[in-house]
Amino acid sequence: MEILMFMAIGVLFAVGTYFILCRSLLKVIIGILLISHGAHMLLLTMAGLRQGVPPLVDLSGSEATDPLPQAMILTAIVISFGITAFLVVLAYRTYRVNKTEDLDKLRGSDDE
Amino acid sequence: MLNLAIVSPFIIALIVPLLYKSLKRVHTGWFVLIVPIVLFLYLVQFIPSVASGEVYIYEVPWIPSLGINFTAYLDGLSLILALLITGVGSLVILYSIYYLSKERESLGHFYVYLLMFMGAMLGVVFSDNLMVLYLFWELTSISSFLLIAYWYHRRQSRYGAQKSMLITVTGGIGMLAGFIMLSTMMDTFSIREIIANVAGYTDHALFIPAMLLVLLGAFTKSAQFPFHIWLPDAMEAPTPVSAYLHSATMVKAGIYLVARFTPVFGGDAVWFWVVSLVGMITLFWGSFNAVRQTDLKALLAYSTISQLGLIMSLLGIGSAALYFDASNAASAMYSIAIFTALFHLVNHSTFKGALFMVVGIVDHETGTRDIRKLGGLMTIMPVTFTLAVVGSFAMAGLPPFNGFLSKEMFFTAVLDVTQLSFFSIDTWGMLFPIVAWIASVFTFVYSMILVFKTFLGKHQPEKLEKTAHEAPIGMLISPVILASLVIVFFFFPNLLGEYLIKPGYAAVMPTFVGVEGYDTQFNISAWHGFNTELLMTLGVVGFGVVLYQLWPKWEGVYALFPRKWTLDNLYNRSLLTLENQSTNFTNRYMTGNMYHYMVYIFIAILVIVTGVVAYTGAISIDSSNDAPISIYEGFIAAVMAVTALSIPFAKSRLTAILLNGVLGYLLALFFVFFRAPDLALTQLVVETVSAALFLLCFYFLPEWEKEARKPRIKVMNAIIAVSVGTLVTLLALSVQNNRFFDSISSFYENAYELAGAQNIVNAILGDFRAFDTMLEVVVLLIAGLGVYVLIKLKPKKEERGQDVEGE
């Protein structure tokens, strides 16, 4: 199962990288999102995909899945959400000020 | 105490600006003058005891844990230099009082820099600790830089200051490296201890590199070939500075360094050859170039270079004596070259200091230093003329001036070299006297040019900016004192020899003290009888006169060395090329385009990670521990991959955002499958909110366009992307299969006992690792504030017009 997951993660990273190399600001943000999806999946998979009960105490006594990576992913999800929200608004703002979202044209001003 | 003597100029330098501001009516130089005079008198009292062989050591701890202490060490060698620094320093300050105008110049700066320099120079000659020596060495470079650029509104001054700074500091850094090598070899920073221990280290791998680096420092500071080019440009400094720094003291720092390290490196063939050859080349090149100068100060600058080369070559020749045992009678003969070097060092400081002051007077009273405009000043400025004659004839090596004595002794030394029979000198040794003789002829010629072109011939008042007249008496005091010393040293050389030069020699050649005939060899006499040296001097005078008379006829020789081929031009060009090339280089990769930087980053990651993985052979794929593939999960993983792959092909941004949402929900589904209820919940909510946010904001952004890159670039991007994806997969696989220990999660299964919580994930977030959660909340808060500010932010005035239009 892990191999399959890793391949899916690889695809997510590849597509994300391709988008980051695009000219459109919007596509770059989508690329970042894809990579964070991939990273979350990677965290989960690396912990091992052994079957077990959810990490809730005292349900049946049988072995639970690893709770630590779940806590980490939860933190990561929230942080990447905060960053995505900020980036999206930043893109909106950039477009309003500069009238373009083409990264090749957004190259700073001459007086820097 | 000696340490205090070194520090005192710095302390006074702190007070100078106050004096300058508060006592406007008195020339600040008068207060400053007290410092070198007191120091000189203080040092004079050491002469008898040092002459009897005593040395003084005063140590003040500075960084004892690193072995760096402010150790002042006074022996014959440092005493000579220190007396020159304070003695010539006093005269120069006296001279500058009359030279620099109280009204027009910012004297506060001048004397602060000068005192800084004096203190630094004293520190150089008295320091026993290598690091402290280096510290003072760089301080001399810095204060010299400040003094050269004293008239900083002139372009040439700034150019000269920058050039001297670059060259001397480069050498200084090299010297620091050499010092560090020395101290790592012998595990001490103390020069005395290094000299005492050096015998066991001459075969050490670092011995020769350390020697060459120390020499680099000495050569750059002492303007030896090919580092001499900064000295003529340093002539933009005020003349007292040129007289003090660039003839009598700072340029002698390199000489001092070579002399100081002669007991360390002296017996080595490399040292002998490098020091004496560089000295010889400098001697010849400096004297050859001095003849063609039309600016008096430039002429003196080249003459200084040439004389420094002479002293340097003498030090090199003298070091050959250390190759032998001290008791060998032949070696004592060569070692006398060291004595000659120190003798000429003192002589040169006297006559060159006087000459610079003379040129300063000429400049001051006529408004020009150009020989072509000067002439016929003899009757107008009789005292200055006399001083110029004394200085120039001493420089040319004529009796009855001290230059004659040291020149004779120099000829003796180079003649002795021809009799050496080691370091393969026997084949090349003949070159020494020949080069020395030719250089002396040129020295004679430029000395004559200096006197006769300036003071004889026709007076041309129409070319001068001012009406020429004799200098004020105060300005003449210092050169008169120096010129009288020139004559005194000729008539009583042995007084100087016995009390100053001999202890200096003893400091450079400690092993030679007390060998047979030690005391008798230092007798300097003006008359040796009819010997080769005298014949050489007569030849110099004869040829010199002929060359001087025929000067217009052979002027064309210098056309063989066009301006394009000079070292100055090489320096300028390499500096320019360096600047242009680095600008070009930076502009080439710093394009300002995000895309390029992203490509660099991805390629760097790919190359480095792949390289490390390939080098360590870390890739290993082993699926024996994996969970079995179940139908649902496998299917969803495949759907996920397909969805992700289809996003690049989406026609509109809406499709892309929705597909991205699909991915998010599929991820939530995974969390369900893999028993992570909290994650699934969060992921669902976050994905929904993000999708809404995307839709909201992208409404304002333009329609999704087809990627506007060239196909070739697109293919490259795809290759990079696929490689990144593959690398991540492979890395994940190998990490997954190489676990070293079990998870620590069994600890968290005690969540109920430890934290009273049944949901372990929540217990970790809120209890075991609550710190992360707190900061994560802060992240959200900041992001929220950022979003708020970005939306609410009022654009600047000039942008507002556009902005309203957009709405």
PDB file of N, CA and C in Angstrom, chain B residues 687-737:
ATOM      1  N   GLU B 687     -10.727  22.495   3.536  1.00  0.00           N
ATOM      2  CA  GLU B 687     -10.799  22.434   2.082  1.00  0.00           C
ATOM      3  C   GLU B 687     -11.987  23.242   1.580  1.00  0.00           C
ATOM      4  N   THR B 688     -13.105  23.139   2.295  1.00  0.00           N
ATOM      5  CA  THR B 688     -14.294  23.881   1.888  1.00  0.00           C
ATOM      6  C   THR B 688     -14.021  25.387   1.959  1.00  0.00           C
ATOM      7  N   VAL B 689     -13.461  25.792   3.087  1.00  0.00           N
ATOM      8  CA  VAL B 689     -13.203  27.228   3.251  1.00  0.00           C
ATOM      9  C   VAL B 689     -12.205  27.721   2.214  1.00  0.00           C
ATOM     10  N   SER B 690     -11.131  26.931   1.982  1.00  0.00           N
ATOM     11  CA  SER B 690     -10.133  27.377   0.999  1.00  0.00           C
ATOM     12  C   SER B 690     -10.776  27.494  -0.375  1.00  0.00           C
ATOM     13  N   ALA B 691     -11.578  26.511  -0.745  1.00  0.00           N
ATOM     14  CA  ALA B 691     -12.198  26.554  -2.079  1.00  0.00           C
ATOM     15  C   ALA B 691     -13.052  27.813  -2.196  1.00  0.00           C
ATOM     16  N   ALA B 692     -13.785  28.111  -1.124  1.00  0.00           N
ATOM     17  CA  ALA B 692     -14.621  29.321  -1.152  1.00  0.00           C
ATOM     18  C   ALA B 692     -13.752  30.561  -1.323  1.00  0.00           C
ATOM     19  N   LEU B 693     -12.648  30.572  -0.564  1.00  0.00           N
ATOM     20  CA  LEU B 693     -11.731  31.717  -0.615  1.00  0.00           C
ATOM     21  C   LEU B 693     -11.163  31.890  -2.017  1.00  0.00           C
ATOM     22  N   PHE B 694     -10.788  30.751  -2.586  1.00  0.00           N
ATOM     23  CA  PHE B 694     -10.228  30.782  -3.942  1.00  0.00           C
ATOM     24  C   PHE B 694     -11.241  31.367  -4.905  1.00  0.00           C
ATOM     25  N   LEU B 695     -12.450  30.855  -4.824  1.00  0.00           N
ATOM     26  CA  LEU B 695     -13.471  31.320  -5.758  1.00  0.00           C
ATOM     27  C   LEU B 695     -13.714  32.810  -5.586  1.00  0.00           C
ATOM     28  N   LEU B 696     -13.734  33.222  -4.308  1.00  0.00           N
ATOM     29  CA  LEU B 696     -13.999  34.620  -4.013  1.00  0.00           C
ATOM     30  C   LEU B 696     -12.936  35.525  -4.631  1.00  0.00           C
ATOM     31  N   CYS B 697     -11.690  35.141  -4.376  1.00  0.00           N
ATOM     32  CA  CYS B 697     -10.604  36.009  -4.816  1.00  0.00           C
ATOM     33  C   CYS B 697     -10.365  35.905  -6.312  1.00  0.00           C
ATOM     34  N   PHE B 698     -10.475  34.713  -6.828  1.00  0.00           N
ATOM     35  CA  PHE B 698     -10.140  34.540  -8.238  1.00  0.00           C
ATOM     36  C   PHE B 698     -11.173  35.173  -9.141  1.00  0.00           C
ATOM     37  N   TYR B 699     -12.290  35.475  -8.544  1.00  0.00           N
ATOM     38  CA  TYR B 699     -13.293  36.221  -9.307  1.00  0.00           C
ATOM     39  C   TYR B 699     -12.695  37.533  -9.812  1.00  0.00           C
ATOM     40  N   PHE B 700     -11.795  38.105  -8.962  1.00  0.00           N
ATOM     41  CA  PHE B 700     -11.188  39.393  -9.329  1.00  0.00           C
ATOM     42  C   PHE B 700      -9.969  39.233 -10.224  1.00  0.00           C
ATOM     43  N   LEU B 701      -9.449  37.998 -10.273  1.00  0.00           N
ATOM     44  CA  LEU B 701      -8.244  37.806 -11.091  1.00  0.00           C
ATOM     45  C   LEU B 701      -8.656  37.509 -12.531  1.00  0.00           C
ATOM     46  N   PRO B 702      -7.736  37.712 -13.471  1.00  0.00           N
ATOM     47  CA  PRO B 702      -8.100  37.485 -14.870  1.00  0.00           C
ATOM     48  C   PRO B 702      -8.323  35.995 -15.162  1.00  0.00           C
ATOM     49  N   GLU B 703      -8.920  35.742 -16.299  1.00  0.00           N
ATOM     50  CA  GLU B 703      -9.206  34.350 -16.697  1.00  0.00           C
ATOM     51  C   GLU B 703      -7.902  33.574 -16.878  1.00  0.00           C
ATOM     52  N   TRP B 704      -8.000  32.323 -16.542  1.00  0.00           N
ATOM     53  CA  TRP B 704      -6.888  31.366 -16.686  1.00  0.00           C
ATOM     54  C   TRP B 704      -6.407  31.353 -18.122  1.00  0.00           C
ATOM     55  N   GLU B 705      -5.153  31.637 -18.321  1.00  0.00           N
ATOM     56  CA  GLU B 705      -4.683  31.652 -19.705  1.00  0.00           C
ATOM     57  C   GLU B 705      -3.824  30.445 -19.980  1.00  0.00           C
ATOM     58  N   LYS B 706      -3.667  30.189 -21.231  1.00  0.00           N
ATOM     59  CA  LYS B 706      -2.764  29.103 -21.599  1.00  0.00           C
ATOM     60  C   LYS B 706      -1.353  29.509 -21.191  1.00  0.00           C
ATOM     61  N   GLU B 707      -0.591  28.587 -20.710  1.00  0.00           N
ATOM     62  CA  GLU B 707       0.743  28.906 -20.214  1.00  0.00           C
ATOM     63  C   GLU B 707       1.575  29.538 -21.332  1.00  0.00           C
ATOM     64  N   ALA B 708       2.090  30.735 -21.048  1.00  0.00           N
ATOM     65  CA  ALA B 708       2.712  31.518 -22.114  1.00  0.00           C
ATOM     66  C   ALA B 708       4.207  31.279 -22.216  1.00  0.00           C
ATOM     67  N   ARG B 709       4.648  30.089 -21.965  1.00  0.00           N
ATOM     68  CA  ARG B 709       6.087  29.838 -22.101  1.00  0.00           C
ATOM     69  C   ARG B 709       6.374  29.134 -23.414  1.00  0.00           C
ATOM     70  N   LYS B 710       7.637  29.215 -23.830  1.00  0.00           N
ATOM     71  CA  LYS B 710       8.016  28.512 -25.054  1.00  0.00           C
ATOM     72  C   LYS B 710       7.941  26.999 -24.823  1.00  0.00           C
ATOM     73  N   PRO B 711       7.653  26.254 -25.860  1.00  0.00           N
ATOM     74  CA  PRO B 711       7.525  24.800 -25.690  1.00  0.00           C
ATOM     75  C   PRO B 711       8.784  24.176 -25.096  1.00  0.00           C
ATOM     76  N   ARG B 712       9.948  24.688 -25.530  1.00  0.00           N
ATOM     77  CA  ARG B 712      11.208  24.119 -25.040  1.00  0.00           C
ATOM     78  C   ARG B 712      11.297  24.270 -23.521  1.00  0.00           C
ATOM     79  N   ILE B 713      10.920  25.459 -23.044  1.00  0.00           N
ATOM     80  CA  ILE B 713      10.966  25.730 -21.604  1.00  0.00           C
ATOM     81  C   ILE B 713       9.962  24.843 -20.887  1.00  0.00           C
ATOM     82  N   LYS B 714       8.799  24.689 -21.523  1.00  0.00           N
ATOM     83  CA  LYS B 714       7.762  23.867 -20.893  1.00  0.00           C
ATOM     84  C   LYS B 714       8.243  22.437 -20.705  1.00  0.00           C
ATOM     85  N   VAL B 715       8.910  21.924 -21.712  1.00  0.00           N
ATOM     86  CA  VAL B 715       9.424  20.555 -21.614  1.00  0.00           C
ATOM     87  C   VAL B 715      10.431  20.477 -20.474  1.00  0.00           C
ATOM     88  N   MET B 716      11.290  21.507 -20.378  1.00  0.00           N
ATOM     89  CA  MET B 716      12.286  21.487 -19.302  1.00  0.00           C
ATOM     90  C   MET B 716      11.592  21.519 -17.941  1.00  0.00           C
ATOM     91  N   ASN B 717      10.569  22.373 -17.833  1.00  0.00           N
ATOM     92  CA  ASN B 717       9.831  22.433 -16.567  1.00  0.00           C
ATOM     93  C   ASN B 717       9.241  21.076 -16.235  1.00  0.00           C
ATOM     94  N   ALA B 718       8.680  20.435 -17.258  1.00  0.00           N
ATOM     95  CA  ALA B 718       8.077  19.123 -17.023  1.00  0.00           C
ATOM     96  C   ALA B 718       9.126  18.140 -16.552  1.00  0.00           C
ATOM     97  N   ILE B 719      10.315  18.218 -17.145  1.00  0.00           N
ATOM     98  CA  ILE B 719      11.381  17.291 -16.725  1.00  0.00           C
ATOM     99  C   ILE B 719      11.749  17.551 -15.267  1.00  0.00           C
ATOM    100  N   ILE B 720      11.911  18.840 -14.933  1.00  0.00           N
ATOM    101  CA  ILE B 720      12.243  19.167 -13.537  1.00  0.00           C
ATOM    102  C   ILE B 720      11.153  18.637 -12.616  1.00  0.00           C
ATOM    103  N   ALA B 721       9.896  18.882 -13.007  1.00  0.00           N
ATOM    104  CA  ALA B 721       8.780  18.482 -12.155  1.00  0.00           C
ATOM    105  C   ALA B 721       8.759  16.975 -11.958  1.00  0.00           C
ATOM    106  N   VAL B 722       8.917  16.239 -13.056  1.00  0.00           N
ATOM    107  CA  VAL B 722       8.882  14.773 -12.938  1.00  0.00           C
ATOM    108  C   VAL B 722      10.051  14.289 -12.077  1.00  0.00           C
ATOM    109  N   SER B 723      11.205  14.915 -12.251  1.00  0.00           N
ATOM    110  CA  SER B 723      12.356  14.490 -11.449  1.00  0.00           C
ATOM    111  C   SER B 723      12.102  14.737  -9.971  1.00  0.00           C
ATOM    112  N   VAL B 724      11.528  15.900  -9.658  1.00  0.00           N
ATOM    113  CA  VAL B 724      11.257  16.189  -8.255  1.00  0.00           C
ATOM    114  C   VAL B 724      10.303  15.135  -7.694  1.00  0.00           C
ATOM    115  N   GLY B 725       9.245  14.860  -8.462  1.00  0.00           N
ATOM    116  CA  GLY B 725       8.284  13.865  -8.000  1.00  0.00           C
ATOM    117  C   GLY B 725       8.921  12.504  -7.785  1.00  0.00           C
ATOM    118  N   THR B 726       9.741  12.096  -8.747  1.00  0.00           N
ATOM    119  CA  THR B 726      10.391  10.791  -8.636  1.00  0.00           C
ATOM    120  C   THR B 726      11.322  10.756  -7.433  1.00  0.00           C
ATOM    121  N   LEU B 727      12.051  11.853  -7.261  1.00  0.00           N
ATOM    122  CA  LEU B 727      13.000  11.896  -6.145  1.00  0.00           C
ATOM    123  C   LEU B 727      12.260  11.762  -4.821  1.00  0.00           C
ATOM    124  N   VAL B 728      11.142  12.469  -4.696  1.00  0.00           N
ATOM    125  CA  VAL B 728      10.380  12.399  -3.447  1.00  0.00           C
ATOM    126  C   VAL B 728       9.914  10.962  -3.216  1.00  0.00           C
ATOM    127  N   THR B 729       9.387  10.344  -4.262  1.00  0.00           N
ATOM    128  CA  THR B 729       8.901   8.967  -4.120  1.00  0.00           C
ATOM    129  C   THR B 729      10.027   8.037  -3.684  1.00  0.00           C
ATOM    130  N   LEU B 730      11.156   8.139  -4.377  1.00  0.00           N
ATOM    131  CA  LEU B 730      12.266   7.227  -4.067  1.00  0.00           C
ATOM    132  C   LEU B 730      12.780   7.467  -2.653  1.00  0.00           C
ATOM    133  N   LEU B 731      12.904   8.729  -2.295  1.00  0.00           N
ATOM    134  CA  LEU B 731      13.389   9.039  -0.940  1.00  0.00           C
ATOM    135  C   LEU B 731      12.435   8.481   0.101  1.00  0.00           C
ATOM    136  N   ALA B 732      11.129   8.706  -0.140  1.00  0.00           N
ATOM    137  CA  ALA B 732      10.139   8.234   0.820  1.00  0.00           C
ATOM    138  C   ALA B 732      10.230   6.725   0.960  1.00  0.00           C
ATOM    139  N   LEU B 733      10.404   6.064  -0.165  1.00  0.00           N
ATOM    140  CA  LEU B 733      10.487   4.595  -0.122  1.00  0.00           C
ATOM    141  C   LEU B 733      11.690   4.139   0.678  1.00  0.00           C
ATOM    142  N   SER B 734      12.835   4.764   0.426  1.00  0.00           N
ATOM    143  CA  SER B 734      14.010   4.270   1.147  1.00  0.00           C
ATOM    144  C   SER B 734      13.949   4.627   2.624  1.00  0.00           C
ATOM    145  N   VAL B 735      13.380   5.765   2.938  1.00  0.00           N
ATOM    146  CA  VAL B 735      13.259   6.111   4.366  1.00  0.00           C
ATOM    147  C   VAL B 735      12.299   5.143   5.038  1.00  0.00           C
ATOM    148  N   GLN B 736      11.193   4.892   4.372  1.00  0.00           N
ATOM    149  CA  GLN B 736      10.171   4.004   4.921  1.00  0.00           C
ATOM    150  C   GLN B 736      10.745   2.632   5.250  1.00  0.00           C
ATOM    151  N   ASN B 737      11.685   2.186   4.427  1.00  0.00           N
ATOM    152  CA  ASN B 737      12.180   0.814   4.600  1.00  0.00           C
ATOM    153  C   ASN B 737      13.425   0.744   5.476  1.00  0.00           C
TER     154      ASN B 737
END
